[in-house]
CSV table of C-alpha atoms and ligand atoms in Angstrom, one decimal:
chain,number,residue,atom,x,y,z
M,1,MET,CA,-1.6,-7.9,23.0
M,2,ILE,CA,-0.5,-4.3,23.0
M,3,ILE,CA,1.3,-2.6,25.9
M,4,ILE,CA,0.6,1.2,26.1
M,5,LEU,CA,3.4,2.9,27.9
M,6,GLN,CA,3.0,5.8,30.3
M,7,PRO,CA,4.0,9.1,28.7
M,8,SER,CA,6.5,9.4,31.5
M,9,ALA,CA,8.2,6.0,30.7
M,10,THR,CA,12.0,6.5,30.4
M,11,ARG,CA,14.1,5.1,27.6
M,12,GLU,CA,15.7,2.7,30.1
M,13,GLU,CA,12.4,1.4,31.3
M,14,ARG,CA,11.3,0.8,27.8
M,15,GLU,CA,14.5,-0.9,26.7
M,16,SER,CA,14.3,-3.2,29.7
M,17,LEU,CA,10.7,-4.1,29.0
M,18,LEU,CA,11.5,-4.9,25.4
M,19,ALA,CA,14.5,-7.0,26.4
M,20,ASP,CA,12.4,-8.9,28.8
M,21,LEU,CA,9.7,-9.6,26.3
M,22,LYS,CA,12.2,-10.8,23.7
M,23,THR,CA,13.9,-13.1,26.2
M,24,LYS,CA,10.5,-14.6,26.9
M,25,GLY,CA,10.1,-15.4,23.2
M,26,TYR,CA,7.7,-12.7,22.1
M,27,GLY,CA,7.8,-10.9,18.7
M,28,VAL,CA,8.1,-7.2,19.6
M,29,HIS,CA,7.1,-4.2,17.5
M,30,LEU,CA,7.2,-0.6,18.5
M,31,SER,CA,4.9,2.2,17.5
M,32,GLU,CA,6.1,5.6,18.6
M,33,GLY,CA,3.2,8.1,18.4
M,34,VAL,CA,3.2,11.8,19.2
M,35,GLU,CA,1.6,11.2,22.6
M,36,ARG,CA,2.2,7.5,23.3
M,37,THR,CA,4.5,4.7,22.7
M,38,ILE,CA,2.8,1.4,22.1
M,39,VAL,CA,4.5,-2.0,22.1
M,40,GLY,CA,2.9,-4.6,19.9
M,41,VAL,CA,3.6,-8.1,21.4
M,42,ILE,CA,3.1,-11.1,19.2
M,43,GLY,CA,2.8,-14.7,20.2
M,44,THR,CA,2.3,-15.6,23.8
M,45,PRO,CA,4.5,-18.5,24.8
M,46,GLU,CA,2.3,-21.1,26.7
M,47,ARG,CA,4.3,-20.8,30.0
M,48,ASP,CA,3.7,-17.0,30.1
M,49,LYS,CA,-0.1,-17.1,29.7
M,50,GLU,CA,-1.0,-16.8,33.4
M,51,ASN,CA,-2.0,-13.4,34.8
M,52,LEU,CA,-0.3,-11.9,31.8
M,53,ILE,CA,-2.2,-8.6,31.7
M,54,GLU,CA,-1.9,-8.1,35.5
M,55,ARG,CA,1.8,-8.8,35.5
M,56,TYR,CA,2.6,-6.2,32.8
M,57,GLU,CA,0.2,-3.7,34.1
M,58,ALA,CA,2.0,-3.8,37.4
M,59,LEU,CA,5.1,-2.3,35.8
M,60,PRO,CA,5.4,1.5,36.6
M,61,CYS,CA,6.2,2.4,33.0
M,62,VAL,CA,3.0,0.7,31.7
M,63,GLU,CA,-0.3,2.5,31.4
M,64,ARG,CA,-2.5,-0.3,30.0
M,65,VAL,CA,-2.3,-3.7,28.5
M,66,VAL,CA,-4.9,-4.5,25.8
M,67,PRO,CA,-5.5,-8.0,24.4
M,68,ILE,CA,-6.0,-7.9,20.6
M,69,LEU,CA,-8.5,-10.6,19.6
M,70,LYS,CA,-8.4,-9.8,15.9
M,71,PRO,CA,-6.2,-12.0,13.6
M,72,TYR,CA,-4.3,-8.9,12.6
M,73,LYS,CA,-2.6,-6.8,15.2
M,74,LEU,CA,0.2,-4.6,13.8
M,75,VAL,CA,-1.9,-3.1,11.0
M,76,GLY,CA,-4.8,-2.5,13.4
M,77,ARG,CA,-5.8,1.0,14.6
M,78,ALA,CA,-5.2,0.1,18.2
M,79,PHE,CA,-1.5,-0.4,17.6
M,80,LYS,CA,-1.1,3.0,15.9
M,81,PRO,CA,-4.0,5.3,16.5
M,82,GLU,CA,-2.5,8.0,14.2
M,83,GLY,CA,-2.5,7.1,10.6
M,84,THR,CA,0.7,5.9,9.0
M,85,VAL,CA,2.4,8.4,6.8
M,86,ILE,CA,5.0,7.2,4.3
M,87,ASN,CA,7.5,9.4,2.6
M,88,VAL,CA,8.8,8.4,-0.9
M,89,ARG,CA,11.4,10.8,-2.1
M,90,GLY,CA,9.6,13.7,-0.5
M,91,VAL,CA,6.1,12.7,-1.6
M,92,GLN,CA,3.7,12.2,1.3
M,93,ILE,CA,1.5,9.1,1.3
M,94,GLY,CA,-1.2,9.1,3.9
M,95,GLY,CA,-2.4,11.8,6.4
M,96,SER,CA,-4.0,14.8,4.8
M,97,ALA,CA,-2.1,14.5,1.5
M,98,LEU,CA,-3.7,13.2,-1.7
M,99,CYS,CA,-1.2,11.3,-3.8
M,100,ILE,CA,-1.7,10.4,-7.4
M,101,MET,CA,0.1,7.6,-9.1
M,102,ALA,CA,-0.4,7.3,-12.8
M,103,GLY,CA,1.1,5.7,-15.9
M,104,PRO,CA,0.5,2.9,-18.4
M,105,CYS,CA,-0.5,-0.6,-17.4
M,106,THR,CA,2.7,-1.9,-18.9
M,107,VAL,CA,6.0,-0.3,-20.0
M,108,GLU,CA,6.1,-0.7,-23.8
M,109,SER,CA,9.1,1.4,-24.9
M,110,ALA,CA,11.5,4.1,-23.7
M,111,GLU,CA,9.6,6.8,-25.7
M,112,MET,CA,6.1,5.9,-24.4
M,113,ILE,CA,7.1,5.7,-20.7
M,114,VAL,CA,9.0,9.0,-20.8
M,115,GLU,CA,6.2,10.7,-22.7
M,116,THR,CA,3.6,9.4,-20.2
M,117,ALA,CA,5.8,10.4,-17.2
M,118,ARG,CA,6.2,14.0,-18.6
M,119,HIS,CA,2.5,14.3,-19.2
M,120,VAL,CA,1.3,13.0,-15.8
M,121,LYS,CA,3.9,15.1,-14.0
M,122,LYS,CA,2.7,18.2,-15.9
M,123,CYS,CA,-0.9,17.4,-14.8
M,124,GLY,CA,0.2,17.1,-11.1
M,125,ALA,CA,0.7,13.4,-10.6
M,126,HIS,CA,3.3,12.4,-8.0
M,127,ILE,CA,4.4,8.9,-8.8
M,128,LEU,CA,4.8,7.0,-12.1
M,129,ARG,CA,3.3,3.6,-12.4
M,130,GLY,CA,4.1,1.0,-15.0
M,131,GLY,CA,4.3,-2.8,-15.1
M,132,ALA,CA,7.5,-4.6,-16.1
M,133,TYR,CA,6.4,-8.0,-14.8
M,134,LYS,CA,2.8,-8.4,-15.8
M,135,PRO,CA,0.4,-11.0,-14.4
M,136,SER,CA,-1.9,-12.2,-17.2
M,137,THR,CA,-4.9,-14.4,-17.0
M,138,SER,CA,-3.8,-16.1,-20.2
M,139,PRO,CA,-0.4,-17.7,-20.4
M,140,TYR,CA,-0.2,-16.6,-24.0
M,141,SER,CA,-0.5,-12.9,-23.5
M,142,PHE,CA,2.2,-10.3,-23.0
M,143,HIS,CA,4.0,-10.6,-19.7
M,144,GLY,CA,6.0,-7.4,-19.7
M,145,MET,CA,9.5,-6.4,-20.6
M,146,GLY,CA,11.0,-7.7,-17.3
M,147,GLU,CA,14.3,-6.1,-16.2
M,148,ALA,CA,14.5,-4.0,-19.4
M,149,GLY,CA,11.2,-2.5,-18.4
M,150,LEU,CA,12.5,-1.7,-14.9
M,151,LYS,CA,15.5,0.1,-16.5
M,152,LEU,CA,13.1,2.2,-18.6
M,153,LEU,CA,11.1,3.1,-15.5
M,154,ALA,CA,14.3,4.2,-13.8
M,155,GLU,CA,15.3,6.3,-16.8
M,156,ALA,CA,11.9,8.0,-16.8
M,157,ARG,CA,12.4,8.8,-13.1
M,158,ASP,CA,15.8,10.3,-13.8
M,159,GLU,CA,14.2,12.3,-16.6
M,160,THR,CA,11.2,13.6,-14.6
M,161,GLY,CA,12.0,13.1,-10.9
M,162,LEU,CA,8.9,11.0,-10.4
M,163,PRO,CA,9.3,8.1,-8.1
M,164,VAL,CA,8.3,4.7,-9.5
M,165,ILE,CA,5.9,2.0,-8.5
M,166,THR,CA,5.9,-1.4,-10.2
M,167,GLU,CA,4.6,-4.9,-9.6
M,168,VAL,CA,6.7,-7.7,-8.3
M,169,MET,CA,5.1,-11.2,-8.8
M,170,ASP,CA,7.8,-13.6,-7.8
M,171,THR,CA,10.0,-13.9,-4.7
M,172,ARG,CA,13.0,-14.4,-7.1
M,173,ASP,CA,12.5,-11.0,-8.5
M,174,VAL,CA,12.2,-9.0,-5.3
M,175,GLU,CA,15.9,-8.0,-5.2
M,176,THR,CA,16.0,-7.0,-8.9
M,177,VAL,CA,12.8,-4.9,-8.6
M,178,ALA,CA,14.1,-3.3,-5.4
M,179,GLN,CA,17.2,-2.0,-7.4
M,180,TYR,CA,14.9,0.1,-9.7
M,181,ALA,CA,11.6,0.8,-8.0
M,182,ASP,CA,10.6,3.1,-5.2
M,183,ILE,CA,7.5,1.2,-4.2
M,184,PHE,CA,6.6,-2.5,-4.8
M,185,GLN,CA,3.2,-3.3,-6.0
M,186,ILE,CA,1.6,-6.6,-5.0
M,187,GLY,CA,-1.2,-7.3,-7.5
M,188,THR,CA,-4.6,-8.7,-6.8
M,189,ARG,CA,-3.7,-12.2,-7.9
M,190,ASN,CA,-0.8,-12.3,-5.4
M,191,MET,CA,-2.6,-10.8,-2.3
M,192,ALA,CA,-2.5,-14.3,-0.8
M,193,ASN,CA,0.9,-15.3,-2.0
M,194,TYR,CA,2.3,-15.5,1.6
M,195,SER,CA,5.9,-16.2,0.7
M,196,LEU,CA,6.0,-13.1,-1.6
M,197,LEU,CA,4.4,-11.0,1.2
M,198,ARG,CA,7.1,-12.2,3.6
M,199,GLU,CA,9.8,-11.5,1.1
M,200,VAL,CA,8.7,-7.8,0.5
M,201,GLY,CA,8.2,-7.6,4.3
M,202,GLN,CA,11.9,-8.1,4.6
M,203,ALA,CA,12.8,-5.5,2.0
M,204,ARG,CA,13.0,-2.0,3.1
M,205,LYS,CA,10.8,-0.3,0.5
M,206,PRO,CA,7.1,0.7,0.7
M,207,VAL,CA,4.6,-1.9,-0.6
M,208,MET,CA,1.3,-1.2,-2.2
M,209,LEU,CA,-1.0,-4.2,-1.4
M,210,LYS,CA,-3.9,-4.6,-3.7
M,211,ARG,CA,-7.0,-6.3,-2.4
M,212,GLY,CA,-7.5,-9.8,-3.8
M,213,TRP,CA,-10.4,-9.8,-6.3
M,214,ALA,CA,-12.3,-12.3,-4.2
M,215,SER,CA,-10.9,-11.4,-0.7
M,216,THR,CA,-12.8,-10.1,2.2
M,217,ILE,CA,-11.6,-6.9,3.9
M,218,GLU,CA,-10.4,-9.0,6.9
M,219,GLU,CA,-8.4,-11.3,4.6
M,220,TRP,CA,-6.8,-8.2,3.0
M,221,MET,CA,-5.8,-6.9,6.5
M,222,GLN,CA,-4.2,-10.2,7.3
M,223,ALA,CA,-2.2,-10.2,4.1
M,224,ALA,CA,-1.0,-6.7,5.1
M,225,GLU,CA,-0.1,-8.2,8.5
M,226,TYR,CA,2.2,-10.7,6.8
M,227,ILE,CA,4.3,-7.8,5.4
M,228,VAL,CA,4.3,-5.7,8.6
M,229,SER,CA,5.1,-8.7,10.8
M,230,GLN,CA,8.4,-9.0,8.9
M,231,GLY,CA,9.3,-5.4,10.0
M,232,ASN,CA,8.3,-3.4,7.0
M,233,TYR,CA,5.7,-1.0,8.3
M,234,GLU,CA,5.4,1.0,5.0
M,235,VAL,CA,2.3,-0.7,3.5
M,236,ILE,CA,-0.3,1.1,1.3
M,237,LEU,CA,-3.7,-0.7,0.9
M,238,CYS,CA,-5.4,-0.4,-2.4
M,239,GLU,CA,-9.0,-1.3,-3.3
M,240,ARG,CA,-9.1,-2.3,-7.0
M,241,GLY,CA,-12.5,-3.8,-7.3
M,242,ILE,CA,-13.8,-7.2,-6.5
M,243,ARG,CA,-15.7,-9.8,-8.6
M,244,THR,CA,-19.4,-9.9,-8.3
M,245,PHE,CA,-22.3,-11.1,-10.6
M,246,GLU,CA,-22.0,-7.8,-12.5
M,247,THR,CA,-20.4,-8.1,-15.9
M,248,TYR,CA,-20.9,-4.6,-17.4
M,249,THR,CA,-17.9,-3.4,-15.5
M,250,ARG,CA,-14.6,-5.4,-15.2
M,251,ASN,CA,-14.9,-5.5,-11.4
M,252,THR,CA,-17.2,-3.9,-8.9
M,253,PHE,CA,-15.6,-1.0,-7.0
M,254,ASP,CA,-16.2,-1.5,-3.3
M,255,LEU,CA,-16.5,2.0,-2.0
M,256,ASN,CA,-17.2,0.6,1.4
M,257,ALA,CA,-13.7,-0.7,1.6
M,258,ILE,CA,-12.2,2.7,1.7
M,259,PRO,CA,-13.7,3.9,5.0
M,260,ALA,CA,-13.8,0.4,6.3
M,261,ALA,CA,-10.1,-0.2,5.8
M,262,GLN,CA,-9.4,3.2,7.4
M,263,GLU,CA,-11.6,2.3,10.4
M,264,LEU,CA,-9.7,-1.0,10.9
M,265,SER,CA,-6.2,0.0,10.0
M,266,HIS,CA,-3.8,2.9,10.3
M,267,LEU,CA,-2.3,2.2,6.9
M,268,PRO,CA,-2.9,4.6,4.0
M,269,VAL,CA,-5.8,3.5,1.7
M,270,PHE,CA,-5.7,4.0,-2.1
M,271,ALA,CA,-8.2,3.3,-4.9
M,272,ASP,CA,-7.6,2.0,-8.4
M,273,PRO,CA,-10.6,3.1,-10.4
M,274,SER,CA,-9.0,1.8,-13.7
M,275,HIS,CA,-9.1,-1.9,-12.8
M,276,ALA,CA,-12.2,-1.5,-10.7
M,277,THR,CA,-14.2,-0.3,-13.7
M,278,GLY,CA,-12.3,-1.6,-16.7
M,279,LYS,CA,-13.9,1.3,-18.7
M,280,ARG,CA,-12.2,4.7,-19.2
M,281,SER,CA,-15.6,6.4,-19.4
M,282,LEU,CA,-16.2,5.6,-15.7
M,283,VAL,CA,-12.8,6.3,-14.3
M,284,LYS,CA,-13.3,10.0,-13.5
M,285,ALA,CA,-16.6,9.5,-11.6
M,286,VAL,CA,-15.3,6.6,-9.6
M,287,SER,CA,-12.1,8.6,-8.8
M,288,MET,CA,-14.1,11.5,-7.5
M,289,GLY,CA,-16.2,9.1,-5.4
M,290,ALA,CA,-13.1,7.4,-3.9
M,291,VAL,CA,-11.5,10.8,-3.0
M,292,ALA,CA,-14.8,12.0,-1.5
M,293,ALA,CA,-14.9,8.8,0.6
M,294,GLY,CA,-11.5,9.6,2.0
M,295,ALA,CA,-9.0,7.7,-0.1
M,296,HIS,CA,-5.4,8.9,0.5
M,297,GLY,CA,-4.7,8.5,-3.2
M,298,LEU,CA,-5.4,7.0,-6.6
M,299,ILE,CA,-3.5,4.8,-8.9
M,300,LEU,CA,-4.6,5.3,-12.5
M,301,GLU,CA,-3.8,3.9,-15.9
M,302,THR,CA,-3.1,6.3,-18.8
M,303,HIS,CA,-1.5,5.9,-22.1
M,304,PRO,CA,-0.3,8.3,-24.9
M,305,SER,CA,-2.6,6.4,-27.3
M,306,PRO,CA,-4.9,4.1,-25.4
M,307,GLU,CA,-6.3,2.4,-28.5
M,308,MET,CA,-2.7,1.2,-29.2
M,309,ALA,CA,-2.0,0.0,-25.7
M,310,ILE,CA,-0.7,-3.6,-25.4
M,311,LYS,CA,-2.6,-4.1,-22.1
M,312,ASP,CA,-5.6,-2.6,-20.5
M,313,GLY,CA,-6.3,-0.1,-23.3
M,314,PRO,CA,-10.1,0.1,-22.7
M,315,GLN,CA,-9.6,1.4,-19.2
M,316,SER,CA,-6.6,3.6,-19.9
M,317,LEU,CA,-7.3,7.4,-20.0
M,318,SER,CA,-6.1,9.4,-22.9
M,319,PRO,CA,-3.7,12.3,-22.0
M,320,ALA,CA,-6.6,14.8,-22.3
M,321,GLN,CA,-8.9,12.6,-20.1
M,322,PHE,CA,-6.1,12.3,-17.5
M,323,GLU,CA,-5.7,16.1,-17.4
M,324,GLU,CA,-9.5,16.5,-17.0
M,325,LEU,CA,-9.6,14.0,-14.2
M,326,MET,CA,-6.9,15.8,-12.3
M,327,LEU,CA,-8.8,19.0,-12.5
M,328,ALA,CA,-12.0,17.3,-11.4
M,329,ILE,CA,-10.6,15.7,-8.2
M,330,ALA,CA,-8.8,18.7,-6.8
M,331,PRO,CA,-12.0,20.4,-5.5
M,332,VAL,CA,-13.3,17.1,-4.1
M,333,ALA,CA,-10.1,16.7,-2.2
M,334,GLU,CA,-10.4,20.1,-0.7
M,335,VAL,CA,-14.0,19.5,0.5
M,336,VAL,CA,-12.8,16.4,2.5
M,337,GLY,CA,-9.9,18.3,4.0
M,338,LYS,CA,-7.1,17.0,1.8
M,339,GLN,CA,-4.4,18.8,-0.2
M,340,MET,CA,-2.5,17.6,-3.2
M,341,ALA,CA,0.8,16.1,-2.0
M,342,GLN,CA,3.9,18.1,-2.6
M,343,PRO,CA,5.9,16.9,-5.7
M,344,ALA,CA,8.9,14.7,-5.2
M,345,GLN,CA,12.2,16.2,-4.3
M,346,VAL,CA,14.8,15.8,-7.0
M,347,PHE,CA,18.2,15.1,-5.6
W,401,LIG,C1,-2.1,-3.5,-12.7
W,401,LIG,O1,-2.0,-2.6,-11.8
W,401,LIG,O2,-1.8,-3.3,-13.9
W,401,LIG,C2,-2.7,-4.8,-12.3
W,401,LIG,C3,-2.4,-5.9,-12.9
W,401,LIG,O3,-3.5,-4.6,-11.2
W,401,LIG,P1,-4.4,-5.7,-10.4
W,401,LIG,O4,-3.4,-6.6,-9.7
W,401,LIG,O5,-5.2,-4.9,-9.5
W,401,LIG,O6,-5.2,-6.5,-11.4
W,402,LIG,MN1,-3.5,-3.0,-15.8
């Protein structure tokens, strides 16, 4: 259930309510909005079930108690009616900002990651992407440079000021990845890896959660709930295409998922047109569509020489195509009331 407090509720009243709930064995989460404070209350102990709503509604500091019947509660709109806005080194993710993350599928060398970082920054991207731990369908393909790749990402950040997003696949790597990255990426294959979700939920860094390639929107929301239930409220949802009968494209981009996820959740929603299409010729159009549908941002693959890329070359944009895409999405963003996010602050 959620407990909506009266605007006049005092700090003491709120603290005593929270203490009371915790003593009774509830999990308690706080959402402090501009107008209202909402308390998310998880797990009703059996002995406390009777007249629950009436009892809490009788408190003078409580405006309303609303039972939440959905299997996800903390990521739902009811808990936080205003959208979540995340700040990564001064880059706004969510709200009316459009944030672009771009870079290669995988880090290949110091030269290529710095060259890519410089180029995407020049074109107006905000965050550098690049895999160091790569999931691969085949056990025999390249699995990334590991910690050496993380170091190169951090060097590219030092050089350009762009914050870094990279995938973490294993609970044993969370601490190491946290030392270098600004945002954890949970890939499509790990959306339902619940121990990994819990682990990043305990870290204090934003997490991009890609939708599982065969997951429903509700399953995706519940995966996000795993992270948030551990106390990490900084989750970014990312639609990256789902598997359908279509084989012309690598996946099928589910445009519905963008407004649907925004209707259901307060979390920022991104799109990944690179993995959704698998074809660089389609990436610009799908990016424009995603922005028009209200996405808070895009994550895109680009490579200095896509034909030489170790991974995901066919869907990686050339430097010129990336520049063209950035020019194409700016007016679309404006039409839907979004502005390009401000660049990162360099400290
Ligand atoms: C990636 O971003 O390179 C990646 C592997 O993405 P996904 O998990 O969506 O396949
Ligand atoms: Mn990739």
